[in-house]
XYZ file of C-alpha atoms in Angstrom:
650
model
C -24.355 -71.136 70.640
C -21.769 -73.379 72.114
C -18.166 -72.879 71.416
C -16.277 -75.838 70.128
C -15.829 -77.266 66.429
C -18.786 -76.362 63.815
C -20.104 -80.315 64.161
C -20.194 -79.611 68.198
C -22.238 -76.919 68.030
C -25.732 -76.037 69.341
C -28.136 -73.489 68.009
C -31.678 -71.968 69.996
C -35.245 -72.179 68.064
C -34.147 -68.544 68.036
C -31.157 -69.071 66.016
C -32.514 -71.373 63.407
C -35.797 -69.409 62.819
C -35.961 -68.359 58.947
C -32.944 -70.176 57.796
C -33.271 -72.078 54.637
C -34.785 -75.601 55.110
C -36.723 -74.177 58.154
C -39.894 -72.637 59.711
C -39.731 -68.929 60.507
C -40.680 -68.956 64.158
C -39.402 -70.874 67.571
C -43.068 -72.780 68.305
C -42.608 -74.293 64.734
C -38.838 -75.378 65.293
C -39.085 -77.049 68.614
C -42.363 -78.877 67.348
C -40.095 -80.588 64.185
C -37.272 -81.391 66.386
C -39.878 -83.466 68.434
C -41.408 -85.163 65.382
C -37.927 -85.762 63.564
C -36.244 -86.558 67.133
C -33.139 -84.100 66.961
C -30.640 -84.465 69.293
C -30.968 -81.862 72.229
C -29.841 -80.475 75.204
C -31.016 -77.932 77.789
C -29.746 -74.915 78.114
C -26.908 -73.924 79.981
C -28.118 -70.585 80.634
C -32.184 -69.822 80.708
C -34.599 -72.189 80.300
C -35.268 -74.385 77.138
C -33.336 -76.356 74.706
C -30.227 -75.996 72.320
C -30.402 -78.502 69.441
C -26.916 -80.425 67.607
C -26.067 -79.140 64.427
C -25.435 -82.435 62.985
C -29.397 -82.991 63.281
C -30.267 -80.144 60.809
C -31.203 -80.513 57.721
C -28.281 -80.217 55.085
C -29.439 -77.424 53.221
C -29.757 -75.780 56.949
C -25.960 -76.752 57.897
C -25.172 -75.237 54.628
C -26.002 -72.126 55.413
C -25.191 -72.552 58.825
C -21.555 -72.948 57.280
C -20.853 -70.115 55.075
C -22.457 -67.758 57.513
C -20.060 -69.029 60.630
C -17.182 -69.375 58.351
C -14.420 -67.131 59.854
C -13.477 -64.417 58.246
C -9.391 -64.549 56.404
C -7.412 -62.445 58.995
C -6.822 -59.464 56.405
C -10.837 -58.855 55.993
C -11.001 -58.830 59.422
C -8.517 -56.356 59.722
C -9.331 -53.959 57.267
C -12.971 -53.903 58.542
C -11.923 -53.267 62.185
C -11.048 -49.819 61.473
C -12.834 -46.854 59.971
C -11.285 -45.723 56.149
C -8.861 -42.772 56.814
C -9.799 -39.266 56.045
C -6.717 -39.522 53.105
C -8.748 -43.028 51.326
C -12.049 -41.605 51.680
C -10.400 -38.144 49.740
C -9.029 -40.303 47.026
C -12.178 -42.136 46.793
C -14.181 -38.883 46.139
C -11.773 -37.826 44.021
C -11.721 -41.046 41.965
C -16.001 -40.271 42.095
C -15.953 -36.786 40.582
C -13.410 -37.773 37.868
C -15.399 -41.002 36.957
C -18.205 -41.063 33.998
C -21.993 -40.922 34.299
C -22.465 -44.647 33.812
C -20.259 -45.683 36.577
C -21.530 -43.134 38.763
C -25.289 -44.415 37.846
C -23.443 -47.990 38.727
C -22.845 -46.987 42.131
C -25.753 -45.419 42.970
C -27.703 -48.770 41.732
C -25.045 -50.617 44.248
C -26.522 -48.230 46.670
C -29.747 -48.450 46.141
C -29.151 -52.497 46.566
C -27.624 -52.022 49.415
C -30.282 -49.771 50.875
C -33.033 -53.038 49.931
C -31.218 -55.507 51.557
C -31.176 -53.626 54.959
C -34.404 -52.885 54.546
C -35.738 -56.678 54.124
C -33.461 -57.528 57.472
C -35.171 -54.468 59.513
C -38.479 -56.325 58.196
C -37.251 -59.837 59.502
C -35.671 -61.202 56.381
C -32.885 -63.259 57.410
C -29.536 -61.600 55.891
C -28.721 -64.170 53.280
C -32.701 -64.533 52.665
C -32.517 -61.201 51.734
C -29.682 -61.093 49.551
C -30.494 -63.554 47.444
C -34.047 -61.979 46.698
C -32.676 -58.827 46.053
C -29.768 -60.329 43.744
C -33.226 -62.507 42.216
C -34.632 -59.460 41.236
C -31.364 -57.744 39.911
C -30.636 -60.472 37.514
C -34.395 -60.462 36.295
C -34.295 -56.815 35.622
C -30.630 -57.512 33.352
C -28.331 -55.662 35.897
C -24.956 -57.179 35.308
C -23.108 -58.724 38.094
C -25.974 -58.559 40.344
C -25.405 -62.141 42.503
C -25.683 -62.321 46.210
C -21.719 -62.574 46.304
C -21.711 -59.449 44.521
C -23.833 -57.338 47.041
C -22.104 -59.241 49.770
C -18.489 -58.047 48.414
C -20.536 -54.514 47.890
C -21.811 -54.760 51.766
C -17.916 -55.457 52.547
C -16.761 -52.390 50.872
C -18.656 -50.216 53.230
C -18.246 -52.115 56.095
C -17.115 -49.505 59.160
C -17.942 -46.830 56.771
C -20.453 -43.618 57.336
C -23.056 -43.653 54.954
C -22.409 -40.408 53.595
C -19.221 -42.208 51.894
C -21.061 -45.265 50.686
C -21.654 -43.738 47.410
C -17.643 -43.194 46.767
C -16.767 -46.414 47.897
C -19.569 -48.353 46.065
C -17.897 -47.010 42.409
C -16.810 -49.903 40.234
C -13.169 -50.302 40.336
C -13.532 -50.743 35.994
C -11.183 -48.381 34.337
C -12.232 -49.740 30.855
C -9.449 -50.089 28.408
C -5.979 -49.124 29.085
C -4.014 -50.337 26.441
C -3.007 -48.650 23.115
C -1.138 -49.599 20.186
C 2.068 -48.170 19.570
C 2.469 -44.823 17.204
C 6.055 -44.341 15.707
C 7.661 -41.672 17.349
C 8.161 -40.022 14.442
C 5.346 -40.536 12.855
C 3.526 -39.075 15.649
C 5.165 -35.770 15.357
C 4.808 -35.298 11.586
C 0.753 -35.902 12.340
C 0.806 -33.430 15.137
C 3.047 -30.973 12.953
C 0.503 -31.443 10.253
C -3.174 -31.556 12.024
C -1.773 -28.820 14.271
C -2.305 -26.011 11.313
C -4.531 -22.561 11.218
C -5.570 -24.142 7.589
C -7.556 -26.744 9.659
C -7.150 -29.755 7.928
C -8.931 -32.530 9.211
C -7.385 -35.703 10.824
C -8.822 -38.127 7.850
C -6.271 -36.001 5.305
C -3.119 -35.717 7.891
C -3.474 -39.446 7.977
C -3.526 -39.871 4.187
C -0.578 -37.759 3.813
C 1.654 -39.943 6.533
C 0.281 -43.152 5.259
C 2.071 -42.074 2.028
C 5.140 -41.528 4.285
C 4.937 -44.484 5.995
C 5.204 -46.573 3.178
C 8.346 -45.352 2.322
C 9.887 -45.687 5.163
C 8.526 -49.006 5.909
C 6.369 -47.771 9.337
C 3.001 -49.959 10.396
C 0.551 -47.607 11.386
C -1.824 -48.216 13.761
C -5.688 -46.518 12.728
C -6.792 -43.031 12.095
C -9.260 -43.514 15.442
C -5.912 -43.976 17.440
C -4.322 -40.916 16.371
C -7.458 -38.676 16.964
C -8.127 -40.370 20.632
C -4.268 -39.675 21.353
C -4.815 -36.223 19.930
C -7.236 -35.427 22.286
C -5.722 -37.266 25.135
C -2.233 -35.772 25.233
C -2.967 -32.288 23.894
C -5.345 -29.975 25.664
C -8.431 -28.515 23.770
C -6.601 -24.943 24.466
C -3.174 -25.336 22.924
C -5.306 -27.805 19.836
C -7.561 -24.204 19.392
C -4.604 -21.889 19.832
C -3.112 -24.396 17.118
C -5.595 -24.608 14.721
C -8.194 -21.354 15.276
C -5.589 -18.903 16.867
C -5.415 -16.710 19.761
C -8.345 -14.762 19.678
C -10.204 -18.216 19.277
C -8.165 -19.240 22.346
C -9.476 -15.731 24.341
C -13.083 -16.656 23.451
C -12.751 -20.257 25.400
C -12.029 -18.274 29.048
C -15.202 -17.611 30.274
C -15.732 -13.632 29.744
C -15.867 -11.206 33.259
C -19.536 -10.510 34.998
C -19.115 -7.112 36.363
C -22.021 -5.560 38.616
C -22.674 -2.271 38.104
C -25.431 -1.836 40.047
C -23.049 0.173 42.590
C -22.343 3.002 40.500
C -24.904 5.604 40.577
C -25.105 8.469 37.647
C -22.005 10.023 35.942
C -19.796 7.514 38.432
C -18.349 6.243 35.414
C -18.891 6.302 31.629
C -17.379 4.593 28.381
C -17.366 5.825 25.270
C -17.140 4.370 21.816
C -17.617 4.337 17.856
C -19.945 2.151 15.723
C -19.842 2.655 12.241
C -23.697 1.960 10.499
C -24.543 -0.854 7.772
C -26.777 1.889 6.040
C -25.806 3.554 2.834
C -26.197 7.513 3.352
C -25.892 10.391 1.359
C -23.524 13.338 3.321
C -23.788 16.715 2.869
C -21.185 16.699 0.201
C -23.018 14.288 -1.606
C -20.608 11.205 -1.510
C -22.357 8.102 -0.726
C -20.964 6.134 2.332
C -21.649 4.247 5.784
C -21.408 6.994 8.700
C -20.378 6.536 11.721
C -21.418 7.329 15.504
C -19.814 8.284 18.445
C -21.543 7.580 21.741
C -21.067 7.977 25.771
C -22.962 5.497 27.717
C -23.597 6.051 31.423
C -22.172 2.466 33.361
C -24.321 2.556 36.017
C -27.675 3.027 34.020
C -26.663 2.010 30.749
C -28.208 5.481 29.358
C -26.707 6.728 26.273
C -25.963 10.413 26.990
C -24.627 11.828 24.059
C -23.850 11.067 20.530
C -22.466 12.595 17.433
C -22.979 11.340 13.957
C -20.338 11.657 11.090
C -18.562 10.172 7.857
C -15.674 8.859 9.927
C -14.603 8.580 13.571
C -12.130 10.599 14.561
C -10.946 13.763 17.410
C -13.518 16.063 16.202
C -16.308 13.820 16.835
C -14.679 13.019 20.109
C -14.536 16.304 21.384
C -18.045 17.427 20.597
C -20.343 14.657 22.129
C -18.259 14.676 25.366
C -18.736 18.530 25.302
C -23.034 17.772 24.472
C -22.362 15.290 27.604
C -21.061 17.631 30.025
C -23.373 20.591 28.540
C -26.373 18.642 29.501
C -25.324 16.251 32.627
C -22.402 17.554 34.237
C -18.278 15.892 34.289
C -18.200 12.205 35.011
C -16.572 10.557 38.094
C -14.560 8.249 35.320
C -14.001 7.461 31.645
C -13.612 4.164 29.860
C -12.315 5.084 26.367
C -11.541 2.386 23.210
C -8.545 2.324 22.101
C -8.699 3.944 19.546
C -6.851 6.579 17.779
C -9.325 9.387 17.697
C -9.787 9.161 21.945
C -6.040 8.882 22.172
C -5.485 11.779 20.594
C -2.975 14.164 22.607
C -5.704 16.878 22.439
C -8.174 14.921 24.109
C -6.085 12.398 26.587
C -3.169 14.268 26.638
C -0.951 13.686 29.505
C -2.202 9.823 30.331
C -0.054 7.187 28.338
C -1.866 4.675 26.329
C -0.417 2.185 23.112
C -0.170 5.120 20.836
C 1.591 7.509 23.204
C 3.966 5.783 26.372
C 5.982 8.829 26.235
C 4.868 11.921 27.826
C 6.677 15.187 26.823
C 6.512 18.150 28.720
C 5.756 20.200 25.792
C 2.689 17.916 24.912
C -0.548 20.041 26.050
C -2.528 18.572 28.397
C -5.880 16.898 26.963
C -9.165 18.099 27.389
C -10.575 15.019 28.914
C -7.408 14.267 31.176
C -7.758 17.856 32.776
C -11.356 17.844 33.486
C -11.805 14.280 34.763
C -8.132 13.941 35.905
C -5.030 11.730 34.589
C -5.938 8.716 37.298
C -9.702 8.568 36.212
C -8.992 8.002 32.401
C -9.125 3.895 31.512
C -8.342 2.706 28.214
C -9.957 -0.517 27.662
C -8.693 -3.967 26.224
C -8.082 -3.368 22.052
C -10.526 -5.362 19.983
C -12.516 -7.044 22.660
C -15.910 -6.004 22.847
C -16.929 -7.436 26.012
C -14.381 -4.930 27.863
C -17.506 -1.621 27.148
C -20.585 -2.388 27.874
C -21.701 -0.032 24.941
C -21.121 -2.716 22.314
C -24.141 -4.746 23.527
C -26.017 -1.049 22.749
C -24.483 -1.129 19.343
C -25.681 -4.499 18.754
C -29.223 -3.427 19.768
C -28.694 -0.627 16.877
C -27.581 -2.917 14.594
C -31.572 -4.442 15.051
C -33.315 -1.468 15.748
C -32.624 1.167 14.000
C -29.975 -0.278 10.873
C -32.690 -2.268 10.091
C -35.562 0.084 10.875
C -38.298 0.730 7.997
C -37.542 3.565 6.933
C -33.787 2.939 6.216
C -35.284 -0.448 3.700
C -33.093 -0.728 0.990
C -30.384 1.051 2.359
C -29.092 -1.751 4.770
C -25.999 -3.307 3.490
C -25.324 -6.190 5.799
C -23.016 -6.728 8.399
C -20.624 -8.512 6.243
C -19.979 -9.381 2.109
C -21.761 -12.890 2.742
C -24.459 -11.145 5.322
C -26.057 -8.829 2.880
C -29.869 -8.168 1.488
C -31.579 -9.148 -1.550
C -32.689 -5.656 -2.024
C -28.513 -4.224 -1.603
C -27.934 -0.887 -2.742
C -31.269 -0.324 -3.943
C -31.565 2.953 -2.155
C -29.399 5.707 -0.882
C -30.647 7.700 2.871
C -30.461 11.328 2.597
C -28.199 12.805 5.517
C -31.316 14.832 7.226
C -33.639 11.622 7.078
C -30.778 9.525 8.422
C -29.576 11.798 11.734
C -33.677 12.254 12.358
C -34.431 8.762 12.621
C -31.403 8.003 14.718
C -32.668 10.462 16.889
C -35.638 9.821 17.250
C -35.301 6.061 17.843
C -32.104 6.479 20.384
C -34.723 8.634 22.208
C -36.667 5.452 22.469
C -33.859 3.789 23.627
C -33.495 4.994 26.214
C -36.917 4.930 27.383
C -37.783 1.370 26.740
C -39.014 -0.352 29.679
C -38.423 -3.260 30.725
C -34.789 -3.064 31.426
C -32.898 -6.341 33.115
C -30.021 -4.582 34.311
C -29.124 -4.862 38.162
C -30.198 -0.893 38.914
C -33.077 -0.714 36.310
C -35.196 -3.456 37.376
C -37.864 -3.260 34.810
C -37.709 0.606 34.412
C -36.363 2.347 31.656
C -32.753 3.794 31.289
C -34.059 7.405 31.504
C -35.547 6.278 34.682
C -33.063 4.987 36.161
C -31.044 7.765 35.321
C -33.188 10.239 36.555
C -33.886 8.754 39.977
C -29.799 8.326 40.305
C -29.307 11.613 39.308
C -31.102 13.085 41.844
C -29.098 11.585 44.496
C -25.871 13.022 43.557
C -23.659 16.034 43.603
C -23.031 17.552 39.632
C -20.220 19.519 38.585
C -21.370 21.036 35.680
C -18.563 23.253 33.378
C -18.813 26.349 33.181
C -18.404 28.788 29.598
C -14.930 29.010 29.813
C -14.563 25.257 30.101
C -17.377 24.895 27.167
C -14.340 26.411 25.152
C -11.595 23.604 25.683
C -14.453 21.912 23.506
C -13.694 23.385 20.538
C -11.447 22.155 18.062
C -7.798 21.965 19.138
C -5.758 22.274 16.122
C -1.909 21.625 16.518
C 0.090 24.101 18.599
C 0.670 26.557 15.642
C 3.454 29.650 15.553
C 2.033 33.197 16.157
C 3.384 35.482 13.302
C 6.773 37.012 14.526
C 5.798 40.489 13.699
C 1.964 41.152 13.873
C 1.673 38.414 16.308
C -1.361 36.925 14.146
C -1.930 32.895 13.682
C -3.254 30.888 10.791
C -5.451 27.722 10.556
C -6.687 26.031 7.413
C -5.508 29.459 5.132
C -7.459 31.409 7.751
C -5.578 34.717 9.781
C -6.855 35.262 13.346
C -5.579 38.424 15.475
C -6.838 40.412 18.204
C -4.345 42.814 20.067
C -3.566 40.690 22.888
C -1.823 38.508 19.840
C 0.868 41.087 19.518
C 2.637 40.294 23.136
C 2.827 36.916 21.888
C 5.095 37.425 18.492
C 6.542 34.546 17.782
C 5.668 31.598 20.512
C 3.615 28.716 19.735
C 0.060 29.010 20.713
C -3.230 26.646 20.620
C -6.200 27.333 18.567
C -9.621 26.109 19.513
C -12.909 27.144 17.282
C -16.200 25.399 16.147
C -15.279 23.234 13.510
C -18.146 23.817 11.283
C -17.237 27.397 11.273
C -13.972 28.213 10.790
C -14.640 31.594 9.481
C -15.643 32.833 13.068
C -14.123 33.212 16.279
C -10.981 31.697 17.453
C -10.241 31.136 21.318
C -6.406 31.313 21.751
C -4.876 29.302 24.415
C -1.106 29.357 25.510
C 0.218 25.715 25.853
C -0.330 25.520 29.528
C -3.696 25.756 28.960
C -3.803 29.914 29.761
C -6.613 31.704 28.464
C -5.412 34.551 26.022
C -8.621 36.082 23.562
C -10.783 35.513 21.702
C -9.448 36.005 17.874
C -11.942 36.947 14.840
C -10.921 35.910 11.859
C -9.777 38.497 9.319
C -8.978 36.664 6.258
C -11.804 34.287 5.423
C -9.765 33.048 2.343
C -9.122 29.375 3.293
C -11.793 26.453 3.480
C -15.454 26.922 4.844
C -14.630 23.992 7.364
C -12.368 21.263 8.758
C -14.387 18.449 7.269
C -13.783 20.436 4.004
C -10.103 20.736 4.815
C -9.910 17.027 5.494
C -11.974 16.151 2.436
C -9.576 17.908 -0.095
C -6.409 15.791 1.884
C -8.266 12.426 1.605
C -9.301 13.170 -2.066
C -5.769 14.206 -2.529
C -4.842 11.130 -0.855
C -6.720 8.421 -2.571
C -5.896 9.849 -5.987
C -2.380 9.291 -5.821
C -2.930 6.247 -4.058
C -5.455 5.419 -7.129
C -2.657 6.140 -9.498
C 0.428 4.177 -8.184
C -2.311 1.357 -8.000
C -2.764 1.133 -11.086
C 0.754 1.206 -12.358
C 1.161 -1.458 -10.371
C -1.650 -2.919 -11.814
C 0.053 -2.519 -15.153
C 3.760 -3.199 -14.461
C 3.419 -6.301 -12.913
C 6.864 -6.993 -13.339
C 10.318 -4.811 -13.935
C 13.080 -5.024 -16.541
C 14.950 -7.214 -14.160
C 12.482 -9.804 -13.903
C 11.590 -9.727 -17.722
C 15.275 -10.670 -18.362
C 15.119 -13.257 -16.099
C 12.270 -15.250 -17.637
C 14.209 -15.453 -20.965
C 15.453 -18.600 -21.441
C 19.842 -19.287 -22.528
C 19.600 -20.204 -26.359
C 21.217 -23.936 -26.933
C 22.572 -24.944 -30.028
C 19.759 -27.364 -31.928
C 20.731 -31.081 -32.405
C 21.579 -32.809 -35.007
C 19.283 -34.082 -38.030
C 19.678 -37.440 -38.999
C 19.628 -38.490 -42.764
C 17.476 -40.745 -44.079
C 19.772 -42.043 -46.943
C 23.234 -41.753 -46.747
C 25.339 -41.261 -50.346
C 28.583 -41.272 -50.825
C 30.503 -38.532 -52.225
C 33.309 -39.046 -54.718
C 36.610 -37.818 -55.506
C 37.031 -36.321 -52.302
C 39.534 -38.921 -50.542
C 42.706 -38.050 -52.763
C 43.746 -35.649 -55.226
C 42.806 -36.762 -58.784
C 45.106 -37.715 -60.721
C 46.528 -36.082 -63.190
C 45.804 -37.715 -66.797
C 48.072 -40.504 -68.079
C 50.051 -39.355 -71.065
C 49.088 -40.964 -74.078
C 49.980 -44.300 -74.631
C 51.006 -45.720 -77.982
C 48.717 -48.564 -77.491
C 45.057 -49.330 -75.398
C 42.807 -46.747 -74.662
C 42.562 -44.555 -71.153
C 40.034 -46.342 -68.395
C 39.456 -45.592 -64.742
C 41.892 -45.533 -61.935
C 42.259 -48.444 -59.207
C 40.986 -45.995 -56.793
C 38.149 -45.393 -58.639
C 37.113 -48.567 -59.485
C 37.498 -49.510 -55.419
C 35.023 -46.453 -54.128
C 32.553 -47.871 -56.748
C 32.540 -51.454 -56.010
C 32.186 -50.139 -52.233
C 29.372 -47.425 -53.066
C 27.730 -50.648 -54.903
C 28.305 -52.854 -51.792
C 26.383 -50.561 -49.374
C 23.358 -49.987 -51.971
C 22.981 -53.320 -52.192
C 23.065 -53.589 -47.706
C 20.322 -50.852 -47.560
C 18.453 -52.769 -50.312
């Protein structure tokens, strides 16, 4: 092409092939030019002709026009250079924040884009192909699908790697910006109102300031504007800490995966209670829900041992972790709820927890503390299951073995609106109960299938078993079995005979007498408090064994702790219901009564006058010689006005 004004230029067969107007190859172009006699020249350069643009056809120069109009100097210049690392950030940025639809927008634009080149790779001339492709957009309904379109789209990735296309193709449409204007005030009385643990909804808020409004004279804009601001200022955290509380706000952060397939047997256990939906007959013959106590292995999610009882607390404690280390050995580490009955001083003595963050020298050290060690005892989150892995056992319970056939009738639910047709029809006996847990925790633990990490399809005994081969046990040995037994509270050892009491039970032995008078620690079986007492000095010493020698107190501790309960709940009973009856005092019963106000007055229907009362009557004339007496002037003017106002009211 020659240079020179847009009129003085010439164009080869080559250049003019497949524009509008014209044939698509050179042998076709020169033989029009001869038959419409266009004005030519030869070729500076090569061999053949160049032919004027003023002998095209229009719709040829057209094109011809827009194609070889220059380019304003800014689009030049911003399509010289490659976009910065910084734009093409922002532009990603902008991309991840944006909504599906405009993301599906610029993947169309894409797509488009993606056409086009390939109809110019197939000889399509580049206008040629844009307007086919925008043909085809606007048939299909795509909005803003014209050949300027996809020719602005083609500039805004001009210089840029295709990888970044996608970004840069996003429609620049933010949708609507504008809101209507909320009284400042207004707006905090609805947030102070919709942001309530009642939970009222956003329809009543914005009855209740409507109300206000009108008396102060405030437009409102619509309820839809205060709920989109609501959710647009205020994050869905502080609107749930708001309106649900915080443990709704703990539930929204996503809970911690842990992997426990590293720990091999005994590395680690936690231990928990779990009282049962099933209504059991004890021993004693009360009627309640029991409760058990269970250690769970981390790394193989066996349970190892288990006690069952009426309620959680020390006792129960004590005695499955001493059937746990009788039968598997002393764990590597202990993960204990919170609990009162684990943070007993006789079990975790010596490790601080939220019952006990003082520790006193005098305090004996706990049973678990000294065998697993002070650093190796973890006390988990309060009230947040997801911190021991047991509670997903306990849940498996709950389905298994709450609900199991043989308990049907007894299962009460897992809450007052969660509970059977068939509630309370039938009462467990204690022996049934504790040999059907058994018997199905057994299977428990040997259910295959497992999808923990270490199991892999086996069972928990398994996996137990093959883990517990691997490693080195220390087991306890008789003398440790002892620290098992009940710990009662350091008691006094008689000052004379050197003897010690527990529950209105005397225990002595001779090596008592050289300890007259100091405090001492008592540890027995306590379902058998009648036998032999191990005596322990509060450092943990080993002194004797004590027999008892006056069996006159309870037969047990449970019986012990029954009679204080009983005690307990019948005074408790008693001031209830005095204050059941005696609502209120003598104070407030003078309050209510009302002052006393003088009534008001009663209004007459008829009024009368009354006579004689004005003056003092006078005293009778003395007798005249002539005439004869008549009434007074005074009298004769009360009548005539008594006979006056008769005649009004008439």
């Amino acid at each position: 092409m020659a240079d020179g004004t847009q009129h003085d230029r010439w164009y080869t067969a080559a250049d003019l092939a497949g524009l509008p107007g014209l044939p698509s190859s050179d042998r076709r172009i020169h033989s029009r030019a001869e038959r419409e006699s266009w004005q030519r020249r030869q070729r500076e350069r090569g061999k053949g002709f160049e032919y004027s643009f003023s002998s095209l056809p229009p719709v040829t120069q057209a094109v011809l026009l827009l194609r070889d109009r220059p380019a304003p100097l800014a689009a030049r210049r911003r399509n010289t250079l490659a976009p910065s690392e910084a734009h093409l950030r922002s532009v990603w940025q902008r991309y991840e924040a944006a909504k599906q639809s405009m993301k599906d927008m610029a993947a169309m634009r894409l797509q488009t884009l993606d056409t086009v080149a390939s109809l110019v790779r197939g000889g399509t001339s580049l206008m040629d192909a844009r307007q086919i492709v925008a043909d085809q957009l606007q048939r299909e309904g795509v909005r803003g699908g014209s050949a300027a379109s996809i020719a602005r789209w083609m500039q805004d990735v001009a210089q840029a790697d295709r990888k970044d296309w996608l970004a840069l193709l996003l429609p620049h449409y933010s949708g609507r910006t504008s809101t209507a204007e909320i009284e400042p005030e207004a707006w905090e009385l609805f947030k102070a109102d919709y942001l309530r643990q009642e939970q009222p909804t956003a329809s009543s808020c914005y009855d209740r300031l409507e109300r206000i409004a009108a008396a102060r004279g405030w437009e409102l804009p619509s309820l839809k504007t205060f709920t989109r601001r609501i959710i647009r200022e205020l994050p869905r955290a502080v609107r749930v800490l708001a309106r649900e509380g915080e443990e709704a706000l703990a539930k929204t952060y996503p809970a911690q995966e842990r992997d426990r397939s590293m720990l091999e047997a005994l590395d680690g256990v936690n231990a928990d209670g779990h009282r049962w939906d099933i209504n059991v007959r004890f021993p004693d013959g009360s009627i309640g829900r029991p409760c058990i106590l269970g250690w769970q292995d981390l790394g193989t999610g066996k349970l190892l041992a288990w006690r069952l009882g009426d309620n959680e607390n020390s006792d129960m404690v004590r005695l499955s972790f001493g059937d746990m280390l009788r039968a598997y050995g002393v764990p590597g580490s202990v993960y204990l709820d919170n609990g009162r009955a684990f943070a007993s001083k006789w079990m975790t003595g010596g490790t601080p927890n939220r019952y006990r963050f003082k520790i006193r020298e005098e305090d004996p050290t706990g049973l678990i503390t000294t065998l697993v060690g002070a650093d190796n005892v973890h006390w988990v989150t309060p009230y947040h299951g997801q911190a021991k892995p047991i509670e997903r056992m306990w849940r498996d319970f709950c389905d298994r073995i709450a609900k199991h056939p043989a308990f049907a009738g007894a299962y009460v639910g897992n809450s007052v609106a969660n509970k059977p047709e068939n509630y309370g029809s039938r009462v467990v006996e204690w022996a049934e109960f504790e040999r059907v847990v058994t018997s199905e925790i057994h299977a428990h633990n040997a259910r295959t299938g497992r999808q923990l990490k270490s199991c892999a399809g086996r069972s928990f005994d398994a996996t137990f078993a093959a883990s517990y081969a691997r490693i080195i046990v220390r087991k306890v040995s008789d003398e440790q079995l002892r620290l098992l037994l009940l710990a009662a509270e350091a008691v006094k050892a008689d000052p004379i005979t050197g003897s010690v009491h527990l529950a209105g039970n005397r225990y002595w032995t001779e090596a008592l007498s050289e300890h007259a008078g100091r405090k001492l620690v008592l540890r027995i079986d306590p379902w058998h408090l009648q036998g032999v007492a191990h005596v322990y000095a509060l450092d943990g010493t080993y002194i004797a064994a004590a027999e008892c020698t006056a069996a006159v107190g309870f037969a047990d501790v449970n019986a012990a702790r029954e009679h204080a309960r009983g005690k307990k709940q019948y005074k408790r009973a008693a001031k209830d219901m005095l204050a059941a009856e005696r609502l209120m005092d003598a104070a407030s019963v003078a309050a209510q009564l009302p002052d006393m106000t003088p009534p008001d007055a009663v209004a007459a229907g008829v009024l009368a006058p009354v006579f004689g009362l004005h003056a003092k009557k006078p005293e009778p004339a003395p007798a005249r010689a002539t005439g004869s007496e008549g009434p007074s002037a005074l009298d004769l003017l009360m009548f005539e006005r008594a006979q006056r106002m008769k005649e009004n009211q008439l």
